[in-house]
PDB file of C-alpha atoms in Angstrom:
ATOM      1  CA  UNK Q1467     -43.473  -0.740  21.699  1.00  0.00           C
ATOM      2  CA  UNK Q1468     -41.608  -3.360  23.766  1.00  0.00           C
ATOM      3  CA  UNK Q1469     -43.458  -6.814  23.887  1.00  0.00           C
ATOM      4  CA  UNK Q1470     -45.099  -7.380  27.156  1.00  0.00           C
ATOM      5  CA  UNK Q1471     -44.128 -10.904  27.484  1.00  0.00           C
ATOM      6  CA  UNK Q1472     -40.534  -9.771  27.165  1.00  0.00           C
ATOM      7  CA  UNK Q1473     -40.761  -7.174  29.785  1.00  0.00           C
ATOM      8  CA  UNK Q1474     -42.267  -9.867  32.401  1.00  0.00           C
ATOM      9  CA  UNK Q1475     -40.254 -12.569  31.440  1.00  0.00           C
ATOM     10  CA  UNK Q1476     -36.711 -10.435  31.724  1.00  0.00           C
ATOM     11  CA  UNK Q1477     -38.673  -9.045  35.053  1.00  0.00           C
ATOM     12  CA  UNK Q1478     -39.024 -12.353  36.237  1.00  0.00           C
ATOM     13  CA  UNK Q1479     -35.695 -13.357  35.669  1.00  0.00           C
ATOM     14  CA  UNK Q1480     -33.956 -10.652  37.346  1.00  0.00           C
ATOM     15  CA  UNK Q1481     -35.924 -10.953  40.341  1.00  0.00           C
ATOM     16  CA  UNK Q1482     -34.109 -14.447  40.400  1.00  0.00           C
ATOM     17  CA  UNK Q1483     -30.977 -14.755  42.994  1.00  0.00           C
ATOM     18  CA  UNK Q1484     -27.532 -15.237  40.984  1.00  0.00           C
ATOM     19  CA  UNK Q1485     -27.073 -18.873  39.423  1.00  0.00           C
ATOM     20  CA  UNK Q1486     -30.580 -19.607  39.591  1.00  0.00           C
ATOM     21  CA  UNK Q1487     -31.637 -22.193  36.780  1.00  0.00           C
ATOM     22  CA  UNK Q1488     -35.253 -22.255  34.568  1.00  0.00           C
ATOM     23  CA  UNK Q1489     -36.607 -24.673  36.969  1.00  0.00           C
ATOM     24  CA  UNK Q1490     -36.550 -22.102  40.211  1.00  0.00           C
ATOM     25  CA  UNK Q1491     -37.960 -19.367  38.093  1.00  0.00           C
ATOM     26  CA  UNK Q1492     -40.615 -21.389  36.679  1.00  0.00           C
ATOM     27  CA  UNK Q1493     -41.214 -22.142  40.346  1.00  0.00           C
ATOM     28  CA  UNK Q1494     -41.338 -18.428  41.441  1.00  0.00           C
ATOM     29  CA  UNK Q1495     -43.445 -17.825  38.805  1.00  0.00           C
ATOM     30  CA  UNK Q1496     -46.230 -20.111  40.148  1.00  0.00           C
ATOM     31  CA  UNK Q1497     -45.930 -19.041  43.414  1.00  0.00           C
ATOM     32  CA  UNK Q1498     -46.485 -15.477  42.345  1.00  0.00           C
ATOM     33  CA  UNK Q1499     -49.536 -16.238  40.198  1.00  0.00           C
ATOM     34  CA  UNK Q1500     -53.110 -15.683  41.572  1.00  0.00           C
ATOM     35  CA  UNK Q1501     -55.481 -18.284  41.552  1.00  0.00           C
ATOM     36  CA  UNK Q1502     -59.319 -18.001  41.112  1.00  0.00           C
ATOM     37  CA  UNK Q1503     -61.342 -20.479  43.043  1.00  0.00           C
ATOM     38  CA  UNK Q1504     -64.959 -20.923  41.833  1.00  0.00           C
ATOM     39  CA  UNK Q1505     -67.415 -22.720  44.616  1.00  0.00           C
ATOM     40  CA  UNK Q1506     -69.983 -23.981  42.462  1.00  0.00           C
ATOM     41  CA  UNK Q1507     -72.184 -25.508  45.338  1.00  0.00           C
ATOM     42  CA  UNK Q1508     -72.006 -22.595  47.374  1.00  0.00           C
ATOM     43  CA  UNK Q1509     -74.878 -19.996  46.723  1.00  0.00           C
ATOM     44  CA  UNK Q1510     -74.215 -16.373  47.320  1.00  0.00           C
ATOM     45  CA  UNK Q1511     -76.770 -14.769  45.453  1.00  0.00           C
ATOM     46  CA  UNK Q1512     -80.118 -15.523  43.560  1.00  0.00           C
ATOM     47  CA  UNK Q1513     -80.343 -14.204  39.760  1.00  0.00           C
ATOM     48  CA  UNK Q1514     -83.996 -13.369  38.741  1.00  0.00           C
ATOM     49  CA  UNK Q1515     -84.597 -16.526  35.755  1.00  0.00           C
ATOM     50  CA  UNK Q1516     -86.451 -13.496  33.656  1.00  0.00           C
ATOM     51  CA  UNK Q1517     -82.930 -12.021  32.971  1.00  0.00           C
ATOM     52  CA  UNK Q1518     -82.077 -15.238  31.193  1.00  0.00           C
ATOM     53  CA  UNK Q1519     -82.872 -15.098  27.503  1.00  0.00           C
ATOM     54  CA  UNK Q1520     -81.895 -14.934  24.029  1.00  0.00           C
ATOM     55  CA  UNK Q1521     -80.277 -11.761  21.892  1.00  0.00           C
ATOM     56  CA  UNK Q1522     -80.982 -12.587  18.131  1.00  0.00           C
ATOM     57  CA  UNK Q1523     -80.048 -10.081  15.540  1.00  0.00           C
ATOM     58  CA  UNK Q1524     -80.669 -10.151  11.709  1.00  0.00           C
ATOM     59  CA  UNK Q1525     -77.039 -10.374  10.446  1.00  0.00           C
ATOM     60  CA  UNK Q1526     -75.049 -13.110   8.732  1.00  0.00           C
ATOM     61  CA  UNK Q1527     -78.449 -14.066   7.711  1.00  0.00           C
ATOM     62  CA  UNK Q1528     -79.724 -14.940  11.289  1.00  0.00           C
ATOM     63  CA  UNK Q1529     -83.283 -14.505   9.779  1.00  0.00           C
ATOM     64  CA  UNK Q1530     -83.762 -14.314   6.033  1.00  0.00           C
ATOM     65  CA  UNK Q1531     -81.868 -17.931   4.917  1.00  0.00           C
ATOM     66  CA  UNK Q1532     -81.738 -18.992   8.678  1.00  0.00           C
ATOM     67  CA  UNK Q1533     -84.701 -18.934  11.036  1.00  0.00           C
ATOM     68  CA  UNK Q1534     -87.028 -17.903   8.527  1.00  0.00           C
ATOM     69  CA  UNK Q1535     -88.646 -20.992   6.633  1.00  0.00           C
ATOM     70  CA  UNK Q1536     -88.227 -19.561   3.238  1.00  0.00           C
ATOM     71  CA  UNK Q1537     -85.671 -21.232   0.704  1.00  0.00           C
ATOM     72  CA  UNK Q1538     -85.801 -18.994  -2.112  1.00  0.00           C
ATOM     73  CA  UNK Q1539     -83.355 -16.123  -2.121  1.00  0.00           C
ATOM     74  CA  UNK Q1540     -84.462 -12.847  -3.451  1.00  0.00           C
ATOM     75  CA  UNK Q1541     -87.694 -14.664  -4.015  1.00  0.00           C
ATOM     76  CA  UNK Q1542     -89.186 -10.635  -5.007  1.00  0.00           C
ATOM     77  CA  UNK Q1543     -86.127 -10.022  -7.197  1.00  0.00           C
ATOM     78  CA  UNK Q1544     -85.561  -6.807  -5.687  1.00  0.00           C
ATOM     79  CA  UNK Q1545     -82.439  -7.395  -4.440  1.00  0.00           C
ATOM     80  CA  UNK Q1546     -80.613  -5.902  -7.457  1.00  0.00           C
ATOM     81  CA  UNK Q1547     -82.428  -3.074  -9.316  1.00  0.00           C
ATOM     82  CA  UNK Q1548     -80.019  -3.620 -12.560  1.00  0.00           C
ATOM     83  CA  UNK Q1549     -80.587  -7.798 -12.601  1.00  0.00           C
ATOM     84  CA  UNK Q1550     -82.488 -10.710 -11.094  1.00  0.00           C
ATOM     85  CA  UNK Q1551     -79.834 -11.446  -8.574  1.00  0.00           C
ATOM     86  CA  UNK Q1552     -79.755 -15.244  -7.880  1.00  0.00           C
ATOM     87  CA  UNK Q1553     -81.907 -16.391 -10.485  1.00  0.00           C
ATOM     88  CA  UNK Q1554     -80.876 -18.589 -13.542  1.00  0.00           C
ATOM     89  CA  UNK Q1555     -81.896 -18.718 -16.881  1.00  0.00           C
ATOM     90  CA  UNK Q1556     -83.084 -22.394 -17.635  1.00  0.00           C
ATOM     91  CA  UNK Q1557     -82.756 -23.752 -21.397  1.00  0.00           C
ATOM     92  CA  UNK Q1558     -83.933 -20.887 -24.135  1.00  0.00           C
ATOM     93  CA  UNK Q1559     -84.684 -18.405 -21.757  1.00  0.00           C
ATOM     94  CA  UNK Q1560     -84.572 -14.559 -21.228  1.00  0.00           C
ATOM     95  CA  UNK Q1561     -85.052 -13.037 -17.907  1.00  0.00           C
ATOM     96  CA  UNK Q1562     -85.078  -9.303 -17.283  1.00  0.00           C
ATOM     97  CA  UNK Q1563     -86.456  -6.718 -14.616  1.00  0.00           C
ATOM     98  CA  UNK Q1564     -89.616  -5.047 -15.409  1.00  0.00           C
ATOM     99  CA  UNK Q1565     -90.709  -2.022 -13.600  1.00  0.00           C
ATOM    100  CA  UNK Q1566     -93.608  -1.281 -15.847  1.00  0.00           C
ATOM    101  CA  UNK Q1567     -95.504  -4.991 -14.664  1.00  0.00           C
ATOM    102  CA  UNK Q1568     -95.495  -4.544 -10.658  1.00  0.00           C
ATOM    103  CA  UNK Q1569     -97.285  -6.656  -8.281  1.00  0.00           C
ATOM    104  CA  UNK Q1570     -98.563  -4.306  -6.295  1.00  0.00           C
ATOM    105  CA  UNK Q1571     -97.384  -0.439  -4.860  1.00  0.00           C
ATOM    106  CA  UNK Q1572     -94.809  -2.740  -2.428  1.00  0.00           C
ATOM    107  CA  UNK Q1573     -93.564  -5.287  -4.881  1.00  0.00           C
ATOM    108  CA  UNK Q1574     -92.760  -2.432  -7.697  1.00  0.00           C
ATOM    109  CA  UNK Q1575     -91.362  -4.566 -10.111  1.00  0.00           C
ATOM    110  CA  UNK Q1576     -91.476  -7.856 -11.307  1.00  0.00           C
ATOM    111  CA  UNK Q1577     -89.589 -10.837 -13.780  1.00  0.00           C
ATOM    112  CA  UNK Q1578     -90.228 -10.744 -16.698  1.00  0.00           C
ATOM    113  CA  UNK Q1579     -89.421 -14.261 -18.363  1.00  0.00           C
ATOM    114  CA  UNK Q1580     -88.828 -14.989 -22.174  1.00  0.00           C
ATOM    115  CA  UNK Q1581     -89.178 -18.319 -22.942  1.00  0.00           C
ATOM    116  CA  UNK Q1582     -90.089 -18.025 -26.660  1.00  0.00           C
ATOM    117  CA  UNK Q1583     -87.565 -21.018 -27.731  1.00  0.00           C
ATOM    118  CA  UNK Q1584     -89.003 -23.346 -25.098  1.00  0.00           C
ATOM    119  CA  UNK Q1585     -90.141 -26.796 -26.120  1.00  0.00           C
ATOM    120  CA  UNK Q1586     -90.875 -30.640 -25.117  1.00  0.00           C
ATOM    121  CA  UNK Q1587     -87.248 -31.377 -25.610  1.00  0.00           C
ATOM    122  CA  UNK Q1588     -85.928 -28.124 -24.482  1.00  0.00           C
ATOM    123  CA  UNK Q1589     -88.157 -26.401 -21.266  1.00  0.00           C
ATOM    124  CA  UNK Q1590     -87.279 -22.768 -20.563  1.00  0.00           C
ATOM    125  CA  UNK Q1591     -87.464 -21.549 -17.485  1.00  0.00           C
ATOM    126  CA  UNK Q1592     -85.678 -19.824 -14.106  1.00  0.00           C
ATOM    127  CA  UNK Q1593     -83.768 -21.431 -11.412  1.00  0.00           C
ATOM    128  CA  UNK Q1594     -82.979 -20.577  -7.881  1.00  0.00           C
ATOM    129  CA  UNK Q1595     -80.006 -22.109  -5.917  1.00  0.00           C
ATOM    130  CA  UNK Q1596     -81.406 -20.406  -2.360  1.00  0.00           C
ATOM    131  CA  UNK Q1597     -79.041 -19.985   0.539  1.00  0.00           C
ATOM    132  CA  UNK Q1598     -75.925 -21.815  -0.727  1.00  0.00           C
ATOM    133  CA  UNK Q1599     -78.296 -24.471  -1.937  1.00  0.00           C
ATOM    134  CA  UNK Q1600     -81.879 -25.926  -1.644  1.00  0.00           C
ATOM    135  CA  UNK Q1601     -82.148 -28.599   1.004  1.00  0.00           C
ATOM    136  CA  UNK Q1602     -84.066 -31.608   0.143  1.00  0.00           C
ATOM    137  CA  UNK Q1603     -84.912 -34.574   2.808  1.00  0.00           C
ATOM    138  CA  UNK Q1604     -86.539 -37.913   2.026  1.00  0.00           C
ATOM    139  CA  UNK Q1605     -90.158 -38.095   2.749  1.00  0.00           C
ATOM    140  CA  UNK Q1606     -90.924 -34.411   2.705  1.00  0.00           C
ATOM    141  CA  UNK Q1607     -93.994 -32.023   1.233  1.00  0.00           C
ATOM    142  CA  UNK Q1608     -92.764 -28.692   0.196  1.00  0.00           C
ATOM    143  CA  UNK Q1609     -95.198 -25.368  -0.014  1.00  0.00           C
ATOM    144  CA  UNK Q1610     -94.499 -23.684  -2.900  1.00  0.00           C
ATOM    145  CA  UNK Q1611     -96.458 -20.636  -4.385  1.00  0.00           C
ATOM    146  CA  UNK Q1612     -95.838 -17.527  -6.764  1.00  0.00           C
ATOM    147  CA  UNK Q1613     -98.138 -14.696  -8.509  1.00  0.00           C
ATOM    148  CA  UNK Q1614     -97.619 -15.472 -12.662  1.00  0.00           C
ATOM    149  CA  UNK Q1615     -99.329 -12.399 -15.595  1.00  0.00           C
ATOM    150  CA  UNK Q1616     -99.908 -12.822 -18.946  1.00  0.00           C
ATOM    151  CA  UNK Q1617     -99.043 -16.603 -19.633  1.00  0.00           C
ATOM    152  CA  UNK Q1618    -101.720 -19.257 -20.402  1.00  0.00           C
ATOM    153  CA  UNK Q1619    -100.226 -22.659 -20.691  1.00  0.00           C
ATOM    154  CA  UNK Q1620     -98.533 -25.525 -18.620  1.00  0.00           C
ATOM    155  CA  UNK Q1621     -95.999 -24.793 -16.144  1.00  0.00           C
ATOM    156  CA  UNK Q1622     -93.643 -27.031 -14.071  1.00  0.00           C
ATOM    157  CA  UNK Q1623     -92.125 -26.281 -10.662  1.00  0.00           C
ATOM    158  CA  UNK Q1624     -89.766 -29.040  -9.748  1.00  0.00           C
ATOM    159  CA  UNK Q1625     -86.998 -29.482  -6.892  1.00  0.00           C
ATOM    160  CA  UNK Q1626     -83.625 -30.711  -9.023  1.00  0.00           C
ATOM    161  CA  UNK Q1627     -80.220 -31.604  -8.445  1.00  0.00           C
ATOM    162  CA  UNK Q1628     -77.601 -28.607  -8.901  1.00  0.00           C
ATOM    163  CA  UNK Q1629     -76.910 -29.448 -12.288  1.00  0.00           C
ATOM    164  CA  UNK Q1630     -80.523 -30.489 -13.149  1.00  0.00           C
ATOM    165  CA  UNK Q1631     -79.819 -34.012 -14.071  1.00  0.00           C
ATOM    166  CA  UNK Q1632     -82.078 -35.359 -11.024  1.00  0.00           C
ATOM    167  CA  UNK Q1633     -85.483 -34.453 -10.387  1.00  0.00           C
ATOM    168  CA  UNK Q1634     -86.226 -35.047  -6.781  1.00  0.00           C
ATOM    169  CA  UNK Q1635     -90.111 -33.625  -6.745  1.00  0.00           C
ATOM    170  CA  UNK Q1636     -92.234 -31.793  -9.387  1.00  0.00           C
ATOM    171  CA  UNK Q1637     -96.186 -30.591  -9.854  1.00  0.00           C
ATOM    172  CA  UNK Q1638     -97.643 -29.454 -13.014  1.00  0.00           C
ATOM    173  CA  UNK Q1639     -99.528 -25.812 -13.012  1.00  0.00           C
ATOM    174  CA  UNK Q1640    -102.069 -24.496 -15.513  1.00  0.00           C
ATOM    175  CA  UNK Q1641    -101.519 -20.934 -16.238  1.00  0.00           C
ATOM    176  CA  UNK Q1642    -104.842 -19.194 -16.787  1.00  0.00           C
ATOM    177  CA  UNK Q1643    -103.569 -15.740 -18.212  1.00  0.00           C
ATOM    178  CA  UNK Q1644    -104.721 -12.644 -17.578  1.00  0.00           C
ATOM    179  CA  UNK Q1645    -104.038 -10.106 -14.765  1.00  0.00           C
ATOM    180  CA  UNK Q1646    -101.817 -11.182 -12.116  1.00  0.00           C
ATOM    181  CA  UNK Q1647    -102.669 -14.605  -9.984  1.00  0.00           C
ATOM    182  CA  UNK Q1648    -101.734 -16.827  -6.999  1.00  0.00           C
ATOM    183  CA  UNK Q1649    -100.476 -19.856  -7.513  1.00  0.00           C
ATOM    184  CA  UNK Q1650     -99.580 -22.461  -5.023  1.00  0.00           C
ATOM    185  CA  UNK Q1651     -98.566 -26.708  -5.151  1.00  0.00           C
ATOM    186  CA  UNK Q1652     -96.763 -29.156  -3.017  1.00  0.00           C
ATOM    187  CA  UNK Q1653     -93.665 -30.766  -4.079  1.00  0.00           C
ATOM    188  CA  UNK Q1654     -93.325 -34.255  -2.021  1.00  0.00           C
ATOM    189  CA  UNK Q1655     -89.789 -36.075  -2.351  1.00  0.00           C
ATOM    190  CA  UNK Q1656     -89.632 -39.868  -2.032  1.00  0.00           C
ATOM    191  CA  UNK Q1657     -86.707 -41.741  -0.770  1.00  0.00           C
ATOM    192  CA  UNK Q1658     -83.789 -39.529  -1.991  1.00  0.00           C
ATOM    193  CA  UNK Q1659     -80.897 -39.091  -0.252  1.00  0.00           C
ATOM    194  CA  UNK Q1660     -80.368 -35.867   1.844  1.00  0.00           C
ATOM    195  CA  UNK Q1661     -78.404 -33.254  -0.219  1.00  0.00           C
ATOM    196  CA  UNK Q1662     -78.356 -29.459  -0.261  1.00  0.00           C
ATOM    197  CA  UNK Q1663     -76.885 -29.475  -3.838  1.00  0.00           C
ATOM    198  CA  UNK Q1664     -80.227 -28.783  -5.045  1.00  0.00           C
ATOM    199  CA  UNK Q1665     -82.314 -26.041  -6.844  1.00  0.00           C
ATOM    200  CA  UNK Q1666     -86.028 -24.549  -7.454  1.00  0.00           C
ATOM    201  CA  UNK Q1667     -87.029 -24.163 -11.103  1.00  0.00           C
ATOM    202  CA  UNK Q1668     -89.597 -22.981 -12.787  1.00  0.00           C
ATOM    203  CA  UNK Q1669     -90.197 -24.250 -16.149  1.00  0.00           C
ATOM    204  CA  UNK Q1670     -92.488 -24.610 -19.255  1.00  0.00           C
ATOM    205  CA  UNK Q1671     -92.614 -26.060 -22.718  1.00  0.00           C
ATOM    206  CA  UNK Q1672     -94.628 -23.315 -24.448  1.00  0.00           C
ATOM    207  CA  UNK Q1673     -93.229 -20.695 -25.999  1.00  0.00           C
ATOM    208  CA  UNK Q1674     -94.497 -17.519 -24.806  1.00  0.00           C
ATOM    209  CA  UNK Q1675     -94.172 -14.556 -22.358  1.00  0.00           C
ATOM    210  CA  UNK Q1676     -94.602 -14.403 -18.444  1.00  0.00           C
ATOM    211  CA  UNK Q1677     -94.308 -12.192 -15.836  1.00  0.00           C
ATOM    212  CA  UNK Q1678     -93.217 -13.291 -12.139  1.00  0.00           C
ATOM    213  CA  UNK Q1679     -93.601 -12.198  -8.797  1.00  0.00           C
ATOM    214  CA  UNK Q1680     -93.225 -13.515  -5.187  1.00  0.00           C
ATOM    215  CA  UNK Q1681     -92.282 -16.937  -6.017  1.00  0.00           C
ATOM    216  CA  UNK Q1682     -91.616 -19.036  -2.805  1.00  0.00           C
ATOM    217  CA  UNK Q1683     -90.599 -22.036  -1.176  1.00  0.00           C
ATOM    218  CA  UNK Q1684     -91.022 -23.349   2.320  1.00  0.00           C
ATOM    219  CA  UNK Q1685     -90.354 -27.123   4.151  1.00  0.00           C
ATOM    220  CA  UNK Q1686     -92.207 -28.062   7.178  1.00  0.00           C
ATOM    221  CA  UNK Q1687     -92.336 -25.386   9.556  1.00  0.00           C
ATOM    222  CA  UNK Q1688     -92.355 -25.387  13.346  1.00  0.00           C
ATOM    223  CA  UNK Q1689     -95.639 -25.955  14.492  1.00  0.00           C
ATOM    224  CA  UNK Q1690     -96.722 -25.982  10.621  1.00  0.00           C
ATOM    225  CA  UNK Q1691     -97.422 -22.179  10.752  1.00  0.00           C
ATOM    226  CA  UNK Q1692     -97.674 -20.736   7.195  1.00  0.00           C
ATOM    227  CA  UNK Q1693     -94.761 -18.262   6.515  1.00  0.00           C
ATOM    228  CA  UNK Q1694     -93.128 -19.756   9.562  1.00  0.00           C
ATOM    229  CA  UNK Q1695     -89.937 -20.922  11.048  1.00  0.00           C
ATOM    230  CA  UNK Q1696     -87.533 -23.646  10.449  1.00  0.00           C
ATOM    231  CA  UNK Q1697     -88.551 -26.464  12.583  1.00  0.00           C
ATOM    232  CA  UNK Q1698     -84.959 -27.607  13.604  1.00  0.00           C
ATOM    233  CA  UNK Q1699     -83.423 -24.084  14.995  1.00  0.00           C
ATOM    234  CA  UNK Q1700     -86.891 -23.495  16.332  1.00  0.00           C
ATOM    235  CA  UNK Q1701     -86.517 -26.667  18.634  1.00  0.00           C
ATOM    236  CA  UNK Q1702     -83.236 -25.590  20.090  1.00  0.00           C
ATOM    237  CA  UNK Q1703     -84.423 -22.046  21.027  1.00  0.00           C
ATOM    238  CA  UNK Q1704     -87.063 -23.712  22.567  1.00  0.00           C
ATOM    239  CA  UNK Q1705     -85.052 -26.446  24.748  1.00  0.00           C
ATOM    240  CA  UNK Q1706     -83.387 -23.545  26.321  1.00  0.00           C
ATOM    241  CA  UNK Q1707     -86.398 -22.026  27.723  1.00  0.00           C
ATOM    242  CA  UNK Q1708     -85.594 -18.200  27.537  1.00  0.00           C
ATOM    243  CA  UNK Q1709     -87.594 -15.913  29.680  1.00  0.00           C
ATOM    244  CA  UNK Q1710     -87.107 -13.123  26.819  1.00  0.00           C
ATOM    245  CA  UNK Q1711     -86.150 -12.966  23.044  1.00  0.00           C
ATOM    246  CA  UNK Q1712     -84.302  -9.979  21.897  1.00  0.00           C
ATOM    247  CA  UNK Q1713     -85.333  -8.933  18.768  1.00  0.00           C
ATOM    248  CA  UNK Q1714     -84.968  -7.757  15.766  1.00  0.00           C
ATOM    249  CA  UNK Q1715     -81.486  -6.156  16.651  1.00  0.00           C
ATOM    250  CA  UNK Q1716     -79.614  -3.029  16.968  1.00  0.00           C
ATOM    251  CA  UNK Q1717     -78.215  -2.608  14.061  1.00  0.00           C
ATOM    252  CA  UNK Q1718     -81.031  -4.053  11.738  1.00  0.00           C
ATOM    253  CA  UNK Q1719     -83.375  -2.090  13.868  1.00  0.00           C
ATOM    254  CA  UNK Q1720     -82.056   1.316  12.900  1.00  0.00           C
ATOM    255  CA  UNK Q1721     -80.433   0.359   9.459  1.00  0.00           C
ATOM    256  CA  UNK Q1722     -77.969   2.815   7.680  1.00  0.00           C
ATOM    257  CA  UNK Q1723     -79.836   4.932   6.852  1.00  0.00           C
ATOM    258  CA  UNK Q1724     -83.457   6.262   7.723  1.00  0.00           C
ATOM    259  CA  UNK Q1725     -84.918   4.668   4.843  1.00  0.00           C
ATOM    260  CA  UNK Q1726     -83.315   0.745   5.454  1.00  0.00           C
ATOM    261  CA  UNK Q1727     -84.331   0.980   9.153  1.00  0.00           C
ATOM    262  CA  UNK Q1728     -86.709  -1.830  10.608  1.00  0.00           C
ATOM    263  CA  UNK Q1729     -90.076  -0.043   9.686  1.00  0.00           C
ATOM    264  CA  UNK Q1730     -92.343  -2.388  11.257  1.00  0.00           C
ATOM    265  CA  UNK Q1731     -95.579  -0.896   9.839  1.00  0.00           C
ATOM    266  CA  UNK Q1732     -94.455  -1.981   6.494  1.00  0.00           C
ATOM    267  CA  UNK Q1733     -93.942  -5.851   7.773  1.00  0.00           C
ATOM    268  CA  UNK Q1734     -97.715  -6.449   8.262  1.00  0.00           C
ATOM    269  CA  UNK Q1735    -100.398  -8.373   6.414  1.00  0.00           C
ATOM    270  CA  UNK Q1736     -99.585 -10.356   3.467  1.00  0.00           C
ATOM    271  CA  UNK Q1737     -95.925 -10.718   2.888  1.00  0.00           C
ATOM    272  CA  UNK Q1738     -97.026 -10.218  -0.819  1.00  0.00           C
ATOM    273  CA  UNK Q1739     -97.781  -6.543  -0.165  1.00  0.00           C
ATOM    274  CA  UNK Q1740     -94.253  -6.087   1.980  1.00  0.00           C
ATOM    275  CA  UNK Q1741     -91.814  -4.007  -0.016  1.00  0.00           C
ATOM    276  CA  UNK Q1742     -89.055  -5.561   2.224  1.00  0.00           C
ATOM    277  CA  UNK Q1743     -85.389  -3.501   2.641  1.00  0.00           C
ATOM    278  CA  UNK Q1744     -82.141  -3.614   2.380  1.00  0.00           C
ATOM    279  CA  UNK Q1745     -80.146  -4.921   5.916  1.00  0.00           C
ATOM    280  CA  UNK Q1746     -77.242  -3.631   7.029  1.00  0.00           C
ATOM    281  CA  UNK Q1747     -75.655  -6.920   6.212  1.00  0.00           C
ATOM    282  CA  UNK Q1748     -75.639  -5.900   2.559  1.00  0.00           C
ATOM    283  CA  UNK Q1749     -78.399  -8.281   1.583  1.00  0.00           C
ATOM    284  CA  UNK Q1750     -82.250  -8.231   1.099  1.00  0.00           C
ATOM    285  CA  UNK Q1751     -84.789  -8.614   3.993  1.00  0.00           C
ATOM    286  CA  UNK Q1752     -88.157  -9.524   2.314  1.00  0.00           C
ATOM    287  CA  UNK Q1753     -89.266  -8.522   5.819  1.00  0.00           C
ATOM    288  CA  UNK Q1754     -91.035 -11.748   5.468  1.00  0.00           C
ATOM    289  CA  UNK Q1755     -90.307 -12.282   9.392  1.00  0.00           C
ATOM    290  CA  UNK Q1756     -92.281  -9.387  10.622  1.00  0.00           C
ATOM    291  CA  UNK Q1757     -93.278  -8.104  13.455  1.00  0.00           C
ATOM    292  CA  UNK Q1758     -96.413 -10.678  14.029  1.00  0.00           C
ATOM    293  CA  UNK Q1759     -93.897 -12.991  13.379  1.00  0.00           C
ATOM    294  CA  UNK Q1760     -91.515 -12.053  15.783  1.00  0.00           C
ATOM    295  CA  UNK Q1761     -94.613 -11.916  17.995  1.00  0.00           C
ATOM    296  CA  UNK Q1762     -95.646 -15.421  17.143  1.00  0.00           C
ATOM    297  CA  UNK Q1763     -92.149 -16.594  17.260  1.00  0.00           C
ATOM    298  CA  UNK Q1764     -91.678 -15.454  21.402  1.00  0.00           C
ATOM    299  CA  UNK Q1765     -94.712 -16.963  21.830  1.00  0.00           C
TER     300      UNK Q1765
END
């Protein structure tokens, strides 16, 4: 197909009188160019303020890794059924997924951490780099929690530099052994430099095997709400004073297949009892930001 711009220029030049120069061509083109004048100070019609709102959708990590406060990526180990995606071994540790040791019917597998080679000189464990790094800020308290089974002994959780050479904050936990149990602790940073090149580490200096599930890390959230949202993004949304919020989005609502749709009934209750699902964006959604969290967000 001929270039439309070339046709337009040719037609313009043909319309000129013989011998007309480029300046005359440009002047004639300007004369034929329509103009649009906007009188912003003259109100012609009023639009209901209820029609101004925000459209959001869970694509490109808008919620998971975005608005939702969770900093751990693949906290339930369900993003890839064949391997513990986004988790790395620390020290002499071996990681595997265990479908024979589920936390519950929703989280129907667990991470088996074989720390048989752990020692005080060389701790063994797991590390998670979050969504493109775990952001660390000075004088900030983070809430960590996880479920553990089988292991009785010392466990340490920490925020470290990506290379593991610097520890920004840490907490010691004594695992009780036996059946599944939830553990929680806070990690508080000192006068550290702001960085996103950090990771979350759970490790032990005692040899043994521990099963893990729902390993979670939250920074301060908007209005200090548990299982809440990032305060910086929420403030930006609130400052726009939207009359409505569209959620959870079209493609995310319907899913690529029926099993991958946003089944709101499965997003209620304890976040550790939500199965999660694959989003159309080809990444795992924990459904931590479920229907109740959407309604709290609107509120």
